[in-house]
Amino acid sequence: MTSRPRRRALTAAAALALALGITATSQASGAVPTEDTATAAAVQADNPYEGAKPYVNPDWSARAAAEPGGSAIADQPTFVWMDRIAAIEGSASARGLRAHLDTALEQGADLVQIVIYDLPGRDCAALASNGELGPTEIDRYENEYIDPIAEIYQDPKYASLKIVNIVEPDSLPNIVTNADQQPGATEACRVMKANGNYEKGVGYALHTLGAIPNVYNYLDAGHHGWLGWDSNLGPSVDEFKKAATTSGATVADVDGFAVNTANYSALTEPHFKVTDTVNGTTVRQSKWVDWNQYVDEESYGQALRALAVSRGFAADIGILIDTGRNGWGGADRPAGPGPTTSVDDYVNGGRIDRRIHPGNWCNQSGAGLGERPAAAPAAGIDAYVWAKPPGESDGSSKPIDNDEGKGFDEMCDPAYQGNPRNGNNPSGALGDSPLAGHWFSAQFQQLLQNAYPPVS
Ligand code: BGC
């Protein structure tokens, strides 16, 4: 496959302005469009979401609309997860990739959102979404998964669709934090680090899909409660760059990063800032923040973006934030800051993220829908998206036999008391949950009830 001119050439001033998240109007004076830049701009938009009409997945939509009150949000665009080779073809009960793209055309949509999610040895630090491919099956990943997806994407029939990919949630973050001697490290992640198949697979996906002019790749970058510490963020960006320069990929195949995919971290914490102090003690020392440099996804995403640009990613990359389940509204949402009796009282009393611990990730009790999907909501942010379709389970609360390669992760059992990755805290998961990806009506109901902004 040939590579294409992906980006407008930027003047140094425009590049700097973009790196700092300054909007187009304030940098317009420095940018002199040339013939070359005009052609490239016609090929690829800087932010594919700007002015776009995203595809609404009718399958998710029907499930949402069948729930009491669900029709209020059933017209929202959600990502479609290609979570196994068979998902490409589809089945009698599940629409395949072509069928989704065809339906998008019928809807008059011009943007389709897909999660690329089938790496060898998938989900190495958890069990709920272990995949179908074993740790060494990189050839099958490339030939039976990525290549067929690329073939469909390239069909001229779909040239009018901007196709946005979130590439391989959780994979590279796991290589950074769970594959060495850290307390939460797992043998499965050590194997994937040693064999390099996460980097090879991600690089192959970026390169192969990135060569198609109407495709936009956003590499998954965890969330602030995972990679926000400086000691994780720098190594993460290095790891992203390593994967983005493997298997023929270049940094130009990366249009941005996706944060908070399928997670629950707040978009913004309105009642405390990382720079606040209480009686001389910084909130970074609170138990909840635990020395993290970030307390929410918007600040994390913007910082990640600036760091990635400074380490060689394109100056016009953007961030997607999954806001499907990070609203944290409802009766328990704090109305103002916590008391200043101690730094923990202040943070715990004011934080809207009501999880027991920021490392909890499975079907969180008390969560609500977050911001509705929106284009270009803030500097450097390409879109708020619903990557994890609200109402789809993160994992089963007890073992369930299945042929999807899904394991049972105790983090989905409400009785589980935790492990080093969540500070040995209770899981905070809802009970009676089905397998990952299956419809979980009780969770959907809670998300609707605790939506913030509320659903009217
Ligand atoms: C599951 C996938 C599912 C996706 C979206 C993942 O956790 O492993 O099978 O498609 O969530 O719900």
PDB file of N, CA, C and O in Angstrom, residues 181-249:
ATOM      1  N   GLN A 181       7.989  -5.599  36.751  1.00  0.00           N
ATOM      2  CA  GLN A 181       8.005  -6.114  38.136  1.00  0.00           C
ATOM      3  C   GLN A 181       7.022  -5.357  39.022  1.00  0.00           C
ATOM      4  O   GLN A 181       7.055  -5.518  40.243  1.00  0.00           O
ATOM      5  N   GLN A 182       6.135  -4.503  38.408  1.00  0.00           N
ATOM      6  CA  GLN A 182       5.211  -3.733  39.238  1.00  0.00           C
ATOM      7  C   GLN A 182       4.327  -4.680  40.046  1.00  0.00           C
ATOM      8  O   GLN A 182       4.078  -5.816  39.615  1.00  0.00           O
ATOM      9  N   PRO A 183       3.800  -4.199  41.196  1.00  0.00           N
ATOM     10  CA  PRO A 183       2.964  -5.074  42.024  1.00  0.00           C
ATOM     11  C   PRO A 183       1.771  -5.669  41.267  1.00  0.00           C
ATOM     12  O   PRO A 183       1.361  -6.784  41.545  1.00  0.00           O
ATOM     13  N   GLY A 184       1.213  -4.927  40.287  1.00  0.00           N
ATOM     14  CA  GLY A 184       0.043  -5.445  39.579  1.00  0.00           C
ATOM     15  C   GLY A 184       0.382  -6.190  38.296  1.00  0.00           C
ATOM     16  O   GLY A 184      -0.512  -6.596  37.553  1.00  0.00           O
ATOM     17  N   ALA A 185       1.661  -6.376  38.012  1.00  0.00           N
ATOM     18  CA  ALA A 185       2.036  -6.993  36.734  1.00  0.00           C
ATOM     19  C   ALA A 185       1.520  -8.433  36.628  1.00  0.00           C
ATOM     20  O   ALA A 185       1.372  -9.123  37.636  1.00  0.00           O
ATOM     21  N   THR A 186       1.240  -8.848  35.393  1.00  0.00           N
ATOM     22  CA  THR A 186       0.756 -10.223  35.189  1.00  0.00           C
ATOM     23  C   THR A 186       1.712 -10.961  34.252  1.00  0.00           C
ATOM     24  O   THR A 186       2.396 -10.342  33.422  1.00  0.00           O
ATOM     25  N   GLU A 187       1.694 -12.272  34.365  1.00  0.00           N
ATOM     26  CA  GLU A 187       2.535 -13.095  33.502  1.00  0.00           C
ATOM     27  C   GLU A 187       2.105 -12.916  32.042  1.00  0.00           C
ATOM     28  O   GLU A 187       2.935 -12.827  31.135  1.00  0.00           O
ATOM     29  N   ALA A 188       0.783 -12.833  31.819  1.00  0.00           N
ATOM     30  CA  ALA A 188       0.289 -12.698  30.437  1.00  0.00           C
ATOM     31  C   ALA A 188       0.811 -11.411  29.787  1.00  0.00           C
ATOM     32  O   ALA A 188       1.158 -11.403  28.597  1.00  0.00           O
ATOM     33  N   CYS A 189       0.889 -10.326  30.551  1.00  0.00           N
ATOM     34  CA  CYS A 189       1.418  -9.076  29.974  1.00  0.00           C
ATOM     35  C   CYS A 189       2.923  -9.167  29.750  1.00  0.00           C
ATOM     36  O   CYS A 189       3.447  -8.613  28.778  1.00  0.00           O
ATOM     37  N   ARG A 190       3.617  -9.862  30.654  1.00  0.00           N
ATOM     38  CA  ARG A 190       5.067 -10.048  30.433  1.00  0.00           C
ATOM     39  C   ARG A 190       5.316 -10.810  29.137  1.00  0.00           C
ATOM     40  O   ARG A 190       6.220 -10.485  28.372  1.00  0.00           O
ATOM     41  N   VAL A 191       4.482 -11.800  28.876  1.00  0.00           N
ATOM     42  CA  VAL A 191       4.619 -12.572  27.635  1.00  0.00           C
ATOM     43  C   VAL A 191       4.417 -11.647  26.430  1.00  0.00           C
ATOM     44  O   VAL A 191       5.196 -11.675  25.467  1.00  0.00           O
ATOM     45  N   MET A 192       3.402 -10.776  26.498  1.00  0.00           N
ATOM     46  CA  MET A 192       3.118  -9.904  25.350  1.00  0.00           C
ATOM     47  C   MET A 192       4.204  -8.843  25.173  1.00  0.00           C
ATOM     48  O   MET A 192       4.489  -8.425  24.066  1.00  0.00           O
ATOM     49  N   LYS A 193       4.795  -8.423  26.294  1.00  0.00           N
ATOM     50  CA  LYS A 193       5.904  -7.466  26.168  1.00  0.00           C
ATOM     51  C   LYS A 193       7.102  -8.154  25.527  1.00  0.00           C
ATOM     52  O   LYS A 193       7.742  -7.615  24.620  1.00  0.00           O
ATOM     53  N   ALA A 194       7.372  -9.375  25.988  1.00  0.00           N
ATOM     54  CA  ALA A 194       8.557 -10.091  25.489  1.00  0.00           C
ATOM     55  C   ALA A 194       8.415 -10.445  24.010  1.00  0.00           C
ATOM     56  O   ALA A 194       9.373 -10.337  23.244  1.00  0.00           O
ATOM     57  N   ASN A 195       7.217 -10.827  23.565  1.00  0.00           N
ATOM     58  CA  ASN A 195       7.103 -11.251  22.158  1.00  0.00           C
ATOM     59  C   ASN A 195       6.820 -10.085  21.206  1.00  0.00           C
ATOM     60  O   ASN A 195       6.855 -10.251  19.980  1.00  0.00           O
ATOM     61  N   GLY A 196       6.528  -8.912  21.749  1.00  0.00           N
ATOM     62  CA  GLY A 196       6.357  -7.718  20.909  1.00  0.00           C
ATOM     63  C   GLY A 196       5.103  -7.717  20.051  1.00  0.00           C
ATOM     64  O   GLY A 196       4.942  -6.848  19.186  1.00  0.00           O
ATOM     65  N   ASN A 197       4.191  -8.655  20.283  1.00  0.00           N
ATOM     66  CA  ASN A 197       3.051  -8.755  19.364  1.00  0.00           C
ATOM     67  C   ASN A 197       1.992  -7.665  19.543  1.00  0.00           C
ATOM     68  O   ASN A 197       1.211  -7.430  18.622  1.00  0.00           O
ATOM     69  N   TYR A 198       1.962  -7.003  20.688  1.00  0.00           N
ATOM     70  CA  TYR A 198       1.071  -5.841  20.790  1.00  0.00           C
ATOM     71  C   TYR A 198       1.589  -4.719  19.870  1.00  0.00           C
ATOM     72  O   TYR A 198       0.844  -4.138  19.086  1.00  0.00           O
ATOM     73  N   GLU A 199       2.897  -4.445  19.973  1.00  0.00           N
ATOM     74  CA  GLU A 199       3.448  -3.370  19.127  1.00  0.00           C
ATOM     75  C   GLU A 199       3.342  -3.741  17.646  1.00  0.00           C
ATOM     76  O   GLU A 199       2.987  -2.898  16.816  1.00  0.00           O
ATOM     77  N   LYS A 200       3.650  -5.000  17.323  1.00  0.00           N
ATOM     78  CA  LYS A 200       3.567  -5.396  15.908  1.00  0.00           C
ATOM     79  C   LYS A 200       2.138  -5.286  15.400  1.00  0.00           C
ATOM     80  O   LYS A 200       1.885  -4.808  14.291  1.00  0.00           O
ATOM     81  N   GLY A 201       1.191  -5.743  16.197  1.00  0.00           N
ATOM     82  CA  GLY A 201      -0.208  -5.705  15.774  1.00  0.00           C
ATOM     83  C   GLY A 201      -0.714  -4.279  15.646  1.00  0.00           C
ATOM     84  O   GLY A 201      -1.358  -3.915  14.651  1.00  0.00           O
ATOM     85  N   VAL A 202      -0.414  -3.453  16.647  1.00  0.00           N
ATOM     86  CA  VAL A 202      -0.870  -2.057  16.597  1.00  0.00           C
ATOM     87  C   VAL A 202      -0.220  -1.346  15.410  1.00  0.00           C
ATOM     88  O   VAL A 202      -0.880  -0.626  14.659  1.00  0.00           O
ATOM     89  N   GLY A 203       1.079  -1.565  15.227  1.00  0.00           N
ATOM     90  CA  GLY A 203       1.770  -0.941  14.094  1.00  0.00           C
ATOM     91  C   GLY A 203       1.158  -1.375  12.772  1.00  0.00           C
ATOM     92  O   GLY A 203       0.920  -0.557  11.877  1.00  0.00           O
ATOM     93  N   TYR A 204       0.857  -2.654  12.664  1.00  0.00           N
ATOM     94  CA  TYR A 204       0.270  -3.162  11.419  1.00  0.00           C
ATOM     95  C   TYR A 204      -1.111  -2.541  11.178  1.00  0.00           C
ATOM     96  O   TYR A 204      -1.446  -2.148  10.050  1.00  0.00           O
ATOM     97  N   ALA A 205      -1.898  -2.444  12.241  1.00  0.00           N
ATOM     98  CA  ALA A 205      -3.232  -1.845  12.109  1.00  0.00           C
ATOM     99  C   ALA A 205      -3.117  -0.380  11.692  1.00  0.00           C
ATOM    100  O   ALA A 205      -3.793   0.080  10.762  1.00  0.00           O
ATOM    101  N   LEU A 206      -2.236   0.366  12.357  1.00  0.00           N
ATOM    102  CA  LEU A 206      -2.085   1.797  12.045  1.00  0.00           C
ATOM    103  C   LEU A 206      -1.639   1.983  10.598  1.00  0.00           C
ATOM    104  O   LEU A 206      -2.168   2.821   9.860  1.00  0.00           O
ATOM    105  N   HIS A 207      -0.657   1.190  10.191  1.00  0.00           N
ATOM    106  CA  HIS A 207      -0.079   1.324   8.858  1.00  0.00           C
ATOM    107  C   HIS A 207      -1.101   0.938   7.781  1.00  0.00           C
ATOM    108  O   HIS A 207      -1.305   1.658   6.798  1.00  0.00           O
ATOM    109  N   THR A 208      -1.748  -0.208   7.972  1.00  0.00           N
ATOM    110  CA  THR A 208      -2.634  -0.740   6.938  1.00  0.00           C
ATOM    111  C   THR A 208      -3.897   0.112   6.818  1.00  0.00           C
ATOM    112  O   THR A 208      -4.325   0.467   5.714  1.00  0.00           O
ATOM    113  N   LEU A 209      -4.492   0.439   7.950  1.00  0.00           N
ATOM    114  CA  LEU A 209      -5.729   1.218   7.909  1.00  0.00           C
ATOM    115  C   LEU A 209      -5.421   2.690   7.627  1.00  0.00           C
ATOM    116  O   LEU A 209      -6.178   3.377   6.941  1.00  0.00           O
ATOM    117  N   GLY A 210      -4.272   3.154   8.133  1.00  0.00           N
ATOM    118  CA  GLY A 210      -3.897   4.558   7.942  1.00  0.00           C
ATOM    119  C   GLY A 210      -3.570   4.898   6.501  1.00  0.00           C
ATOM    120  O   GLY A 210      -3.534   6.065   6.125  1.00  0.00           O
ATOM    121  N   ALA A 211      -3.314   3.897   5.679  1.00  0.00           N
ATOM    122  CA  ALA A 211      -3.003   4.154   4.272  1.00  0.00           C
ATOM    123  C   ALA A 211      -4.260   4.459   3.455  1.00  0.00           C
ATOM    124  O   ALA A 211      -4.163   4.841   2.295  1.00  0.00           O
ATOM    125  N   ILE A 212      -5.420   4.295   4.061  1.00  0.00           N
ATOM    126  CA  ILE A 212      -6.680   4.540   3.339  1.00  0.00           C
ATOM    127  C   ILE A 212      -7.095   5.987   3.602  1.00  0.00           C
ATOM    128  O   ILE A 212      -7.219   6.400   4.759  1.00  0.00           O
ATOM    129  N   PRO A 213      -7.289   6.778   2.539  1.00  0.00           N
ATOM    130  CA  PRO A 213      -7.433   8.230   2.731  1.00  0.00           C
ATOM    131  C   PRO A 213      -8.564   8.658   3.661  1.00  0.00           C
ATOM    132  O   PRO A 213      -8.443   9.652   4.358  1.00  0.00           O
ATOM    133  N   ASN A 214      -9.662   7.911   3.679  1.00  0.00           N
ATOM    134  CA  ASN A 214     -10.797   8.361   4.506  1.00  0.00           C
ATOM    135  C   ASN A 214     -10.820   7.729   5.894  1.00  0.00           C
ATOM    136  O   ASN A 214     -11.830   7.798   6.589  1.00  0.00           O
ATOM    137  N   VAL A 215      -9.688   7.147   6.311  1.00  0.00           N
ATOM    138  CA  VAL A 215      -9.629   6.492   7.625  1.00  0.00           C
ATOM    139  C   VAL A 215      -8.800   7.333   8.603  1.00  0.00           C
ATOM    140  O   VAL A 215      -7.762   7.871   8.239  1.00  0.00           O
ATOM    141  N   TYR A 216      -9.271   7.412   9.840  1.00  0.00           N
ATOM    142  CA  TYR A 216      -8.619   8.189  10.900  1.00  0.00           C
ATOM    143  C   TYR A 216      -8.346   7.270  12.083  1.00  0.00           C
ATOM    144  O   TYR A 216      -9.266   6.640  12.608  1.00  0.00           O
ATOM    145  N   ASN A 217      -7.092   7.194  12.504  1.00  0.00           N
ATOM    146  CA  ASN A 217      -6.715   6.303  13.605  1.00  0.00           C
ATOM    147  C   ASN A 217      -6.482   7.064  14.902  1.00  0.00           C
ATOM    148  O   ASN A 217      -5.663   7.989  14.949  1.00  0.00           O
ATOM    149  N   TYR A 218      -7.148   6.642  15.948  1.00  0.00           N
ATOM    150  CA  TYR A 218      -6.893   7.173  17.293  1.00  0.00           C
ATOM    151  C   TYR A 218      -6.402   6.013  18.153  1.00  0.00           C
ATOM    152  O   TYR A 218      -7.111   5.026  18.350  1.00  0.00           O
ATOM    153  N   LEU A 219      -5.193   6.179  18.637  1.00  0.00           N
ATOM    154  CA  LEU A 219      -4.565   5.127  19.433  1.00  0.00           C
ATOM    155  C   LEU A 219      -5.056   5.226  20.872  1.00  0.00           C
ATOM    156  O   LEU A 219      -5.117   6.332  21.440  1.00  0.00           O
ATOM    157  N   ASP A 220      -5.401   4.098  21.449  1.00  0.00           N
ATOM    158  CA  ASP A 220      -5.921   4.130  22.816  1.00  0.00           C
ATOM    159  C   ASP A 220      -4.829   4.507  23.812  1.00  0.00           C
ATOM    160  O   ASP A 220      -3.712   3.985  23.752  1.00  0.00           O
ATOM    161  N   ALA A 221      -5.165   5.382  24.754  1.00  0.00           N
ATOM    162  CA  ALA A 221      -4.174   5.877  25.723  1.00  0.00           C
ATOM    163  C   ALA A 221      -4.688   5.807  27.154  1.00  0.00           C
ATOM    164  O   ALA A 221      -4.435   6.706  27.964  1.00  0.00           O
ATOM    165  N   GLY A 222      -5.416   4.743  27.486  1.00  0.00           N
ATOM    166  CA  GLY A 222      -5.831   4.552  28.876  1.00  0.00           C
ATOM    167  C   GLY A 222      -6.662   5.713  29.396  1.00  0.00           C
ATOM    168  O   GLY A 222      -7.450   6.316  28.661  1.00  0.00           O
ATOM    169  N   HIS A 223      -6.468   6.065  30.635  1.00  0.00           N
ATOM    170  CA  HIS A 223      -7.177   7.199  31.238  1.00  0.00           C
ATOM    171  C   HIS A 223      -6.301   7.791  32.336  1.00  0.00           C
ATOM    172  O   HIS A 223      -5.256   7.206  32.668  1.00  0.00           O
ATOM    173  N   HIS A 224      -6.709   8.951  32.883  1.00  0.00           N
ATOM    174  CA  HIS A 224      -5.798   9.643  33.815  1.00  0.00           C
ATOM    175  C   HIS A 224      -5.486   8.794  35.041  1.00  0.00           C
ATOM    176  O   HIS A 224      -4.386   8.829  35.565  1.00  0.00           O
ATOM    177  N   GLY A 225      -6.471   7.996  35.498  1.00  0.00           N
ATOM    178  CA  GLY A 225      -6.265   7.188  36.688  1.00  0.00           C
ATOM    179  C   GLY A 225      -5.395   5.964  36.449  1.00  0.00           C
ATOM    180  O   GLY A 225      -5.190   5.159  37.343  1.00  0.00           O
ATOM    181  N   TRP A 226      -4.920   5.831  35.234  1.00  0.00           N
ATOM    182  CA  TRP A 226      -4.023   4.726  34.892  1.00  0.00           C
ATOM    183  C   TRP A 226      -2.635   5.267  34.523  1.00  0.00           C
ATOM    184  O   TRP A 226      -1.621   4.873  35.085  1.00  0.00           O
ATOM    185  N   LEU A 227      -2.616   6.219  33.584  1.00  0.00           N
ATOM    186  CA  LEU A 227      -1.318   6.682  33.060  1.00  0.00           C
ATOM    187  C   LEU A 227      -0.983   8.115  33.457  1.00  0.00           C
ATOM    188  O   LEU A 227       0.007   8.662  32.975  1.00  0.00           O
ATOM    189  N   GLY A 228      -1.775   8.737  34.346  1.00  0.00           N
ATOM    190  CA  GLY A 228      -1.608  10.165  34.620  1.00  0.00           C
ATOM    191  C   GLY A 228      -0.340  10.552  35.359  1.00  0.00           C
ATOM    192  O   GLY A 228       0.089  11.701  35.282  1.00  0.00           O
ATOM    193  N   TRP A 229       0.249   9.644  36.091  1.00  0.00           N
ATOM    194  CA  TRP A 229       1.485   9.973  36.798  1.00  0.00           C
ATOM    195  C   TRP A 229       2.593  10.237  35.782  1.00  0.00           C
ATOM    196  O   TRP A 229       2.703   9.511  34.781  1.00  0.00           O
ATOM    197  N   ASP A 230       3.425  11.255  36.054  1.00  0.00           N
ATOM    198  CA  ASP A 230       4.525  11.553  35.124  1.00  0.00           C
ATOM    199  C   ASP A 230       5.365  10.306  34.846  1.00  0.00           C
ATOM    200  O   ASP A 230       5.849  10.102  33.740  1.00  0.00           O
ATOM    201  N   SER A 231       5.505   9.487  35.871  1.00  0.00           N
ATOM    202  CA  SER A 231       6.338   8.286  35.724  1.00  0.00           C
ATOM    203  C   SER A 231       5.695   7.249  34.800  1.00  0.00           C
ATOM    204  O   SER A 231       6.355   6.316  34.355  1.00  0.00           O
ATOM    205  N   ASN A 232       4.406   7.410  34.504  1.00  0.00           N
ATOM    206  CA  ASN A 232       3.761   6.536  33.519  1.00  0.00           C
ATOM    207  C   ASN A 232       3.566   7.231  32.173  1.00  0.00           C
ATOM    208  O   ASN A 232       3.627   6.576  31.128  1.00  0.00           O
ATOM    209  N   LEU A 233       3.289   8.553  32.216  1.00  0.00           N
ATOM    210  CA  LEU A 233       2.899   9.230  30.972  1.00  0.00           C
ATOM    211  C   LEU A 233       4.053   9.308  29.973  1.00  0.00           C
ATOM    212  O   LEU A 233       3.872   9.014  28.784  1.00  0.00           O
ATOM    213  N   GLY A 234       5.221   9.682  30.439  1.00  0.00           N
ATOM    214  CA  GLY A 234       6.372   9.757  29.529  1.00  0.00           C
ATOM    215  C   GLY A 234       6.666   8.395  28.890  1.00  0.00           C
ATOM    216  O   GLY A 234       6.711   8.269  27.656  1.00  0.00           O
ATOM    217  N   PRO A 235       6.814   7.356  29.710  1.00  0.00           N
ATOM    218  CA  PRO A 235       7.033   6.021  29.134  1.00  0.00           C
ATOM    219  C   PRO A 235       5.884   5.585  28.212  1.00  0.00           C
ATOM    220  O   PRO A 235       6.116   4.861  27.239  1.00  0.00           O
ATOM    221  N   SER A 236       4.653   6.019  28.496  1.00  0.00           N
ATOM    222  CA  SER A 236       3.530   5.634  27.631  1.00  0.00           C
ATOM    223  C   SER A 236       3.674   6.262  26.254  1.00  0.00           C
ATOM    224  O   SER A 236       3.492   5.596  25.229  1.00  0.00           O
ATOM    225  N   VAL A 237       4.003   7.549  26.229  1.00  0.00           N
ATOM    226  CA  VAL A 237       4.151   8.210  24.930  1.00  0.00           C
ATOM    227  C   VAL A 237       5.296   7.553  24.147  1.00  0.00           C
ATOM    228  O   VAL A 237       5.200   7.341  22.936  1.00  0.00           O
ATOM    229  N   ASP A 238       6.350   7.188  24.851  1.00  0.00           N
ATOM    230  CA  ASP A 238       7.449   6.477  24.172  1.00  0.00           C
ATOM    231  C   ASP A 238       6.959   5.139  23.611  1.00  0.00           C
ATOM    232  O   ASP A 238       7.312   4.750  22.497  1.00  0.00           O
ATOM    233  N   GLU A 239       6.141   4.461  24.389  1.00  0.00           N
ATOM    234  CA  GLU A 239       5.609   3.164  23.937  1.00  0.00           C
ATOM    235  C   GLU A 239       4.663   3.365  22.737  1.00  0.00           C
ATOM    236  O   GLU A 239       4.698   2.592  21.772  1.00  0.00           O
ATOM    237  N   PHE A 240       3.839   4.414  22.776  1.00  0.00           N
ATOM    238  CA  PHE A 240       2.950   4.695  21.632  1.00  0.00           C
ATOM    239  C   PHE A 240       3.786   4.938  20.378  1.00  0.00           C
ATOM    240  O   PHE A 240       3.464   4.481  19.287  1.00  0.00           O
ATOM    241  N   LYS A 241       4.878   5.682  20.569  1.00  0.00           N
ATOM    242  CA  LYS A 241       5.719   5.995  19.413  1.00  0.00           C
ATOM    243  C   LYS A 241       6.411   4.741  18.886  1.00  0.00           C
ATOM    244  O   LYS A 241       6.520   4.542  17.664  1.00  0.00           O
ATOM    245  N   LYS A 242       6.806   3.896  19.808  1.00  0.00           N
ATOM    246  CA  LYS A 242       7.441   2.640  19.379  1.00  0.00           C
ATOM    247  C   LYS A 242       6.463   1.835  18.509  1.00  0.00           C
ATOM    248  O   LYS A 242       6.809   1.385  17.411  1.00  0.00           O
ATOM    249  N   ALA A 243       5.242   1.675  18.994  1.00  0.00           N
ATOM    250  CA  ALA A 243       4.262   0.896  18.214  1.00  0.00           C
ATOM    251  C   ALA A 243       3.926   1.604  16.903  1.00  0.00           C
ATOM    252  O   ALA A 243       3.732   0.953  15.868  1.00  0.00           O
ATOM    253  N   ALA A 244       3.877   2.936  16.958  1.00  0.00           N
ATOM    254  CA  ALA A 244       3.511   3.708  15.763  1.00  0.00           C
ATOM    255  C   ALA A 244       4.653   3.790  14.751  1.00  0.00           C
ATOM    256  O   ALA A 244       4.499   4.416  13.697  1.00  0.00           O
ATOM    257  N   THR A 245       5.775   3.189  15.074  1.00  0.00           N
ATOM    258  CA  THR A 245       6.883   3.133  14.110  1.00  0.00           C
ATOM    259  C   THR A 245       7.332   1.680  13.919  1.00  0.00           C
ATOM    260  O   THR A 245       8.485   1.413  13.604  1.00  0.00           O
ATOM    261  N   THR A 246       6.393   0.760  14.130  1.00  0.00           N
ATOM    262  CA  THR A 246       6.653  -0.675  13.950  1.00  0.00           C
ATOM    263  C   THR A 246       5.806  -1.189  12.781  1.00  0.00           C
ATOM    264  O   THR A 246       4.767  -0.591  12.483  1.00  0.00           O
ATOM    265  N   SER A 247       6.222  -2.248  12.160  1.00  0.00           N
ATOM    266  CA  SER A 247       5.458  -2.905  11.082  1.00  0.00           C
ATOM    267  C   SER A 247       5.090  -1.939   9.951  1.00  0.00           C
ATOM    268  O   SER A 247       4.002  -2.032   9.382  1.00  0.00           O
ATOM    269  N   GLY A 248       5.966  -0.994   9.665  1.00  0.00           N
ATOM    270  CA  GLY A 248       5.734  -0.089   8.544  1.00  0.00           C
ATOM    271  C   GLY A 248       4.987   1.178   8.901  1.00  0.00           C
ATOM    272  O   GLY A 248       4.847   2.084   8.074  1.00  0.00           O
ATOM    273  N   ALA A 249       4.458   1.273  10.127  1.00  0.00           N
ATOM    274  CA  ALA A 249       3.705   2.476  10.514  1.00  0.00           C
ATOM    275  C   ALA A 249       4.644   3.655  10.725  1.00  0.00           C
ATOM    276  O   ALA A 249       5.826   3.474  11.019  1.00  0.00           O
TER     277      ALA A 249
END
